[in-house]
Amino acid sequence: MTAPPTAAGASTATWHRLSPRMLLIHPVTELTRALPALAGVFFAGHAGGHGLITSLLVAVGVVALSVTRWFTTRLLVTDEQVQLRHGLLRRRTVATRRDRIRTVDVTAHVLHRALGLSRVVVGTGTSDRKNEARIVLDGLTVGAAEALRRELLHRSATAPAHPVGEAAATELARLHHRWIVLAPFTLSGVVTGLVVWGFVWRVQGESGVDLLHSGPLRSVGHGLDTLPTALAVLMVIAAVVVFVAVTSVVGYLLAFWNFRLMRHEDGTLQVTRGLLTTRATSIERRRLVGVEISRPLSLRAVGGARTLSVATGLRVGRGAEKGGEVLLPPAPVSASRSVAGQVLATGAEATGTGVTGSAVTATLHPHGRAATRRRYARALGGGVVLVVAAAVGWRTGGSFWAVPVALALLMASVPLAADRASSLGHAHVDGALVTRYGSLLRRRVVLADHAVIGWTVRATWFQRRVGVSTLTATTAAGRQSYRVVDVETPTGVALADGVTPGLLGPFLAAPSSARPTHPATAR
């Protein structure tokens, strides 16, 4: 497809192919994915002298199948819906109504950029949970992708149709190079290490070659064997720390290089980012119902935070580097709060609600002594169980070192409990629910009142003994649920009634003898 599809009535609309340049990209991407299998075929057939020929035949088959994707894919855009038809042996047609479209995500990998192509993902309210409902257009020209993005998202007849890059766009944030020093504290390198380990394990399984006991890894292992145990352990720890730091910085640059958050007058927020793979995510402002400031413990220790959007139609739970909900990469917490406030004001303009940026920094109500005691009891209780188990194991012939390790964990649980207790808080400010919870991953969420569609009240036997409960606000946006943890029950009910007047009260107004013992749910 070399020109953007033009919306038309069903009687005049025509089916379009994707760009024929994808005939060059599909074989390369499929061969890359098949490399472990091809390696396994090569080594399996090597003993019989046919490894090379067999692997070449398999590679030819992979290329032939990849080429059929272009011939069997069609796209149709009408005034009412978008349709994608694909498949050779199993023909499938995916259709989405245009009024259900929430986001349009435009990405371009290295090969796409070299050939002037983009990959467009049309997001709906269910696209993050059901991949079958997603419309993925892999192979539009850059101009066609941008025209399609504007056409699908900017449907208002009164919205000004300014091309991207003109004065109609206001820049809310961009990446500062000094933020890169925060990358090692995101610990994304740990995930990278697991991915590398998984790839090595897969290649080893497919090929039958023990990579850990051959080549450079074998030499490293023999070198460590010649060192004292303590020194070897320190060297391994140092190597892991350096690996995590380097890969975290590399991952940060790959994901967030040239990051920009733009606000368009036509009713969208647009995030562009990426070094090798560029990505542009557009969010309709009226779909934006809140923000989340996420602060993992390591990032919080150096004053950093991430800013995520709470909006319908965005894929969440894929990690901050991959998810489409990122509004600001790991950055100083002051910058994170500033961007969150500006985005909330933008969403309020579009929806006509009273949510303002003040909710981001509003003072929260603590959850009281009962919640604090529960934090300490849970943390210290688990530590005591570990110490007792380690002591019993040592007395029955187990390792002595388990005892000091368990004692160290018990001592570490004290500041952890204090931090978890201090993290709890809530507020109802300017038409928005504000809740904060978590220690290893602390979240502060601002959610507009009108986005809350129901409540779940959970009170275990231990919670009921001290008069607290956990409220969960359900919504169609973001993670679909946000908690107010261990709040005093009367306070929690009053909070829910303030956010959604009259919704929860009738369910909890019955006499105590008539109330159900299971969690109460109102929707």
C-alpha atoms as one frame of an Amber mdcrd trajectory, in Angstrom:
protein
   0.000   0.000   0.000   1.685   3.192  -1.152  -1.173   5.580  -0.396  -3.266
   5.919   2.702  -6.612   4.156   2.596  -9.524   6.516   2.173 -12.657   5.907
   4.188 -15.657   5.285   2.027 -19.090   3.756   2.184 -19.367   0.024   2.141
 -20.569   0.051  -1.461 -17.532   1.931  -2.830 -14.719   0.799  -0.512 -12.036
  -1.440  -1.960  -9.630  -3.916  -0.407  -5.980  -2.858  -0.281  -2.762  -4.841
  -0.090   0.107  -3.897   2.166   3.318  -2.550   0.664   5.131  -5.052  -1.595
   8.362  -4.068   0.180   7.273  -6.482   2.909   8.336  -9.285   0.539  11.874
  -8.365   1.592  11.163  -8.088   5.313   8.999 -11.149   5.995  11.687 -13.711
   4.988  14.345 -12.009   7.131  12.142 -11.819  10.247  10.905 -15.404   9.933
  14.405 -16.771   9.373  15.592 -14.904  12.462  12.834 -16.467  14.550  13.659
 -19.908  13.142  17.402 -19.711  13.888  17.305 -22.002  16.970  15.304 -24.608
  15.044  17.616 -24.317  12.030  20.631 -24.781  14.320  19.016 -27.882  15.789
  18.327 -29.312  12.310  21.910 -28.605  11.246  23.514 -30.332  14.243  21.025
 -33.216  14.126  21.821 -33.925  10.473  25.528 -33.227  10.767  26.292 -36.756
  11.943  24.824 -38.185   8.735  26.529 -35.640   6.503  23.259 -33.931   5.471
  23.058 -31.146   8.041  23.700 -28.280   5.629  21.331 -29.548   2.931  18.541
 -30.266   5.415  18.832 -26.885   7.077  18.830 -25.133   3.680  15.649 -26.978
   2.671  13.989 -25.974   5.937  15.105 -22.364   5.401  13.600 -22.351   1.892
  10.325 -23.618   3.335  10.330 -20.871   5.967  10.936 -18.217   3.300   8.153
 -19.602   1.072   5.637 -19.563   3.929   6.643 -16.036   4.944   6.070 -14.716
   1.422   2.500 -16.016   1.389   1.649 -13.569   4.202   1.794 -10.647   1.786
  -0.314 -12.349  -0.904  -3.030 -13.366   1.572  -3.392 -10.090   3.533  -5.992
  -7.439   2.653  -7.167  -4.253   4.369 -10.510  -2.462   4.125 -11.339   0.896
   5.752 -14.904   2.235   5.606 -16.827   4.946   7.414 -18.040   2.384   9.961
 -15.250  -0.143  10.465 -11.761  -1.429   9.730 -11.343  -4.963   8.408  -8.225
  -7.113   8.047  -8.344 -10.385   6.115  -5.386 -12.774   6.214  -4.436 -16.444
   6.179  -3.748 -19.097   3.554  -5.089 -22.422   4.792  -7.116 -20.770   7.550
  -8.630 -17.533   6.296  -9.564 -15.078   9.082 -11.273 -11.699   8.948 -10.912
  -9.325  11.902 -13.272  -6.336  11.976 -13.352  -3.413  14.397 -15.923  -0.636
  14.537 -14.281   2.747  14.201 -16.084   4.139  17.227 -14.431   1.389  19.304
 -10.882   2.383  18.335  -8.966   3.707  21.346  -5.328   3.953  20.230  -3.180
   3.682  17.121   0.366   2.459  17.725   2.917   3.043  14.932   6.292   1.244
  15.141   9.197   0.827  12.734  12.010  -1.684  13.202  15.408  -1.243  11.562
  14.406  -3.039   8.354  11.110  -1.156   8.232  12.917   2.167   8.554  15.432
   1.210   5.862  12.579   0.521   3.428  10.356   3.421   4.522   7.694   1.239
   6.170   5.786   1.205   9.463   3.775  -1.288  11.517   0.385  -0.068  12.730
  -1.517  -1.672  15.632  -5.118  -0.529  16.051  -6.109  -0.806  19.714  -9.620
  -1.333  21.071 -10.974  -1.812  24.568 -10.115  -5.533  24.467  -6.859  -5.420
  22.519  -4.705  -5.804  25.604  -6.424  -9.021  26.691  -7.473 -10.716  23.465
  -4.844 -10.703  20.760  -7.392 -12.124  18.327  -9.211  -8.767  18.352  -6.138
  -6.699  17.482  -5.701  -5.339  13.980  -2.006  -5.404  13.047  -1.032  -3.812
   9.741   2.580  -4.816   9.226   3.762  -3.065   6.111   2.320   0.411   5.444
   4.449   3.186   4.025   5.340   5.919   6.496   2.974   8.396   4.854   0.122
   5.905   4.704   0.612   4.938   8.364   0.510   8.559   9.539  -2.538   9.345
   7.381  -4.330   6.260   8.712  -3.496   7.240  12.311  -5.008  10.686  11.858
  -8.031   9.311  10.027  -8.882   6.693  12.655  -8.351   8.833  15.756  -9.392
  12.311  14.685 -12.963  11.738  13.668 -14.419  14.976  15.043 -15.579  17.290
  12.314 -14.562  20.281  14.396 -11.060  19.041  15.171  -8.354  21.002  13.340
  -6.535  18.816  10.841  -2.944  19.951  11.328  -0.154  17.723  10.056   2.121
  16.270  12.714   5.018  18.558  13.485   3.242  21.920  12.976   2.525  24.464
  15.698  -0.696  22.626  16.543   1.404  20.279  18.709   2.641  21.295  22.156
   5.615  19.463  23.654   4.961  18.353  27.226   8.205  16.446  27.813  11.324
  15.145  26.114  14.204  12.903  27.188  17.067  14.612  29.022  20.439  12.914
  28.742  21.069  13.236  32.467  18.150  10.871  33.091  20.214   8.018  31.657
  22.098   7.734  34.977  18.865   6.340  36.435  18.845   3.415  33.979  20.934
   0.976  36.090  18.458   1.381  38.947  15.520   0.205  36.815  17.012  -3.328
  36.970  15.744  -4.003  33.438  19.115  -5.666  32.874  17.904  -8.536  35.062
  15.166  -9.226  32.532  17.728  -8.966  29.729  19.904 -11.518  31.489  16.981
 -13.916  31.808  16.190 -13.478  28.108  19.812 -14.196  27.157  19.863 -17.226
  29.432  16.619 -18.475  27.880  18.027 -18.069  24.373  21.212 -19.947  25.309
  19.159 -22.699  26.951  16.947 -23.009  23.862  19.887 -23.175  21.449  21.530
 -25.745  23.699  18.378 -27.848  23.718  17.853 -27.616  19.963  21.481 -28.270
  18.998  22.462 -30.744  21.703  25.669 -28.777  22.398  26.497 -28.023  26.055
  27.436 -24.332  25.778  28.131 -23.998  29.504  30.960 -26.524  29.344  32.557
 -25.459  26.078  34.201 -22.383  24.605  34.617 -19.149  26.611  32.192 -20.157
  29.368  34.256 -23.249  30.102  37.442 -21.161  30.332  35.756 -18.721  32.721
  34.577 -21.584  34.913  38.054 -23.102  35.100  39.527 -19.689  35.973  37.073
 -19.258  38.868  37.911 -22.739  40.162  41.518 -21.671  40.721  40.517 -18.731
  42.962  39.588 -18.758  46.652  35.863 -19.223  47.161  35.253 -15.773  48.657
  37.121 -14.023  45.835  35.320 -16.072  43.187  31.950 -15.171  44.678  32.890
 -11.466  44.756  34.003 -11.581  41.134  30.782 -13.247  40.046  28.717 -10.652
  41.954  30.755  -7.816  40.413  30.291  -9.276  36.941  26.548  -9.573  37.466
  26.315  -5.976  38.718  28.279  -4.678  35.716  26.184  -6.779  33.322  22.911
  -5.532  34.821  24.084  -1.900  34.754  25.333  -2.019  31.164  22.333  -3.874
  29.782  19.966  -1.581  31.691  21.570   1.489  30.110  21.504  -0.109  26.665
  17.866  -1.111  27.118  16.968   2.398  28.303  18.557   3.956  25.225  16.949
   1.466  22.857  13.501   1.991  24.339  13.463   5.715  25.107  15.947   7.448
  22.828  14.466  10.641  21.350  11.464  10.347  23.677   8.858  13.081  23.227
   5.386  13.565  24.683   3.248  15.818  22.497  -0.229  17.249  22.954  -2.140
  17.878  19.711  -5.034  20.277  19.310  -6.952  17.588  17.424  -7.622  15.687
  20.644  -4.703  13.297  21.122  -1.576  12.773  23.165   1.300  11.274  21.203
   4.379   9.519  22.569   7.301   8.925  20.201  10.429   7.037  21.233  12.991
   4.437  20.219  16.516   4.148  18.823  16.609   1.135  16.508  12.864   0.538
  16.645  10.868   3.755  16.613   7.411   3.833  18.114   4.614   6.386  18.101
   1.581   5.803  20.333  -1.458   8.065  20.066  -4.061   8.287  22.826  -7.352
  10.114  22.572  -7.566  12.564  25.454 -11.140  11.618  26.239  -9.950   8.025
  26.863  -7.455   9.216  29.473  -8.973   8.838  32.949  -5.952   8.915  35.229
  -2.218   8.510  35.743   0.044   6.207  37.721   3.420   7.134  39.201   5.394
   3.925  39.626   8.490   3.847  41.858  10.361   0.543  42.247  12.475   0.419
  45.403  15.811   0.686  43.582  14.609   3.615  41.470  12.990   5.302  44.475
  16.306   5.131  46.348  17.838   7.554  43.823  14.778   9.810  43.507  13.386
   8.400  40.292   9.942   7.398  39.049   8.005   6.297  35.964   4.784   7.918
  34.767   2.111   5.725  33.169  -1.284   6.578  31.746  -4.556   5.056  32.887
  -6.613   4.903  29.706  -8.969   2.552  27.941  -7.603   0.477  25.087  -3.930
   0.466  26.094  -1.957  -2.726  26.561  -0.653  -2.946  30.127   1.349  -5.388
  32.186   4.042  -5.854  29.522   6.709  -3.858  31.260   7.377  -0.205  31.182
   9.650  -0.456  28.179   7.169  -2.373  26.025   3.809  -1.194  27.212   1.961
   1.556  25.319   0.983   3.292  28.560   4.347   5.001  29.187   4.009   8.779
  29.512   7.523   9.397  30.830  10.499   7.031  31.124  12.400   6.653  34.403
  13.147  10.256  35.360  13.483  12.436  38.485  10.305  12.281  40.536   9.797
  16.040  40.154   9.646  15.680  36.373   7.355  12.693  36.706   4.889  14.604
  38.874   4.987  17.624  36.560   4.136  15.551  33.488   1.405  13.663  35.383
  -0.203  16.970  36.376  -0.131  18.306  32.811  -1.606  15.094  31.421  -4.409
  15.106  33.997  -5.272  18.667  33.044  -5.331  17.607  29.389  -7.733  14.744
  30.121  -9.947  17.039  32.202 -10.253  19.463  29.275 -11.371  16.666  26.978
 -13.892  15.035  29.354 -15.141  18.140  31.158 -14.270  16.696  34.582 -12.757
  18.625  37.449  -9.603  16.490  37.813  -6.534  18.714  38.079  -2.825  18.246
  38.529  -3.110  19.004  42.250  -4.245  15.410  42.817  -0.716  14.237  41.963
   0.837  15.991  44.953  -2.158  16.076  47.315  -1.563  15.043  50.917  -2.853
  11.546  51.575  -4.711  10.283  54.627  -2.713   7.573  56.482  -4.392   4.269
  57.231  -3.844   4.259  60.975  -2.224   2.065  63.577  -4.098  -1.096  62.696
  -2.687  -1.094  59.164   0.801  -0.372  60.522   0.602  -3.268  62.991  -0.473
  -5.595  60.177   2.579  -4.588  58.111   4.924  -5.410  60.993   3.105  -8.607
  61.959   3.200  -9.981  58.428   6.849  -9.064  57.855   8.192 -10.223  61.221
   5.969 -13.303  61.290   7.437 -14.606  58.063  10.963 -13.851  59.256  10.445
 -15.691  62.540   9.137 -18.755  60.685  12.269 -18.757  58.500  14.570 -18.500
  61.544  12.812 -21.364  63.329  12.882 -23.520  60.203  16.600 -22.783  59.657
  17.395 -23.585  63.326  15.484 -26.871  63.210  17.180 -27.784  59.957  20.616
 -27.056  61.427  19.908 -29.115  64.570  18.803 -32.054  62.413  21.940 -32.078
  60.282  21.326 -29.215  57.899  23.626 -26.341  56.968  24.548 -23.834  59.675
  24.681 -20.988  57.162  20.895 -21.083  56.783  20.570 -19.659  60.327  22.499
 -16.385  59.829  20.834 -15.920  56.435  17.402 -16.285  58.049  18.411 -13.866
  60.847  19.567 -11.328  58.253  16.237 -11.610  56.468  14.422 -11.127  59.771
  16.388  -7.939  60.473  15.751  -6.662  56.924  12.022  -7.185  57.380  11.846
  -4.405  60.007  12.682  -1.465  57.694  10.657  -3.160  54.949   7.590  -3.230
  57.217   8.123   0.446  58.137   8.369   1.380  54.471   5.238  -0.582  53.579
   3.321   1.086  56.399   4.402   4.573  55.315   3.368   3.857  51.720  -0.321
   3.389  52.550  -2.549   6.385  51.916  -5.616   7.642  50.077  -7.520  10.809
  49.252 -10.482  12.084  47.273  -9.362  15.286  45.549 -10.891  17.334  42.717
 -13.153  14.566  41.465 -10.494  11.850  41.577  -9.610   8.856  43.733  -5.977
   8.895  44.853  -4.443   5.758  46.327  -0.890   4.722  47.180   0.461   1.327
  48.192   3.451  -0.987  47.807   7.085  -1.029  48.892   9.201  -3.019  46.457
   7.023  -1.383  43.805   5.256   1.696  45.140   2.354   2.988  43.081   0.452
   6.242  43.391  -2.661   6.201  41.217  -4.976   9.075  40.361  -8.257   7.826
  38.880 -11.158  10.057  37.837 -14.418   9.385  39.680 -16.400   8.815  36.485
 -14.039   5.975  35.487 -14.910   3.877  38.573 -17.599   1.369  37.634 -17.660
  -0.770  40.776 -16.101  -1.715  44.102 -14.915  -4.904  45.730 -14.619  -4.886
  49.529 -12.418  -7.644  50.929 -12.060  -8.327  54.664 -10.279 -11.472  55.830
 -10.741 -12.849  59.334  -7.544 -11.106  60.455  -8.656  -7.809  58.902 -12.061
  -7.982  60.557 -10.380  -8.545  63.929  -8.718  -5.095  63.695 -11.497  -3.320
  61.784  -9.828  -2.783  58.404 -10.599  -3.896  54.858  -9.201  -3.576  51.360
 -11.259  -1.715  48.759 -10.683  -2.337  45.066 -11.983   0.190  42.544 -12.813
  -1.527  39.267 -12.567   0.331  35.970 -12.410  -0.326  32.250  -9.060   1.464
  31.977  -5.459   0.630  32.786  -5.019  -2.390  35.055  -8.815  -2.640  35.484
  -8.523  -2.506  39.291  -6.809  -0.282  41.841  -6.637  -0.994  45.574  -7.008
   0.990  48.775  -5.211  -1.375  51.140  -6.066  -1.941  54.830  -8.175   1.162
  55.306 -10.452   1.424  58.340 -13.775   0.043  57.147 -15.987   3.088  57.939
 -13.407   5.359  56.286 -13.268   3.110  53.232 -17.039   3.069  52.869 -17.153
   6.860  53.143 -14.397   7.128  50.514 -16.263   4.863  48.099 -19.489   6.748
  48.677 -17.725  10.016  47.888 -16.305   8.651  44.640 -19.488   6.877  43.506
 -22.384   8.227  45.595 -24.992   5.616  46.508 -23.251   2.693  44.798 -21.625
   0.851  47.698 -23.634   2.048  50.720 -26.768  -0.120  50.161 -24.667  -3.275
  50.068 -23.093  -2.567  53.470 -26.093  -1.041  55.219 -27.612  -4.363  56.348
 -27.349  -5.425  60.010 -24.098  -7.190  60.861 -25.915 -10.490  61.408 -27.302
 -10.350  57.881 -24.099  -9.356  56.160 -22.321 -11.963  54.061 -18.959 -13.225
  55.308 -17.480 -13.290  51.797 -16.129 -10.126  50.115 -18.856  -7.663  49.127
 -18.935  -6.570  45.507 -20.913  -3.732  43.971 -21.048  -2.908  40.297
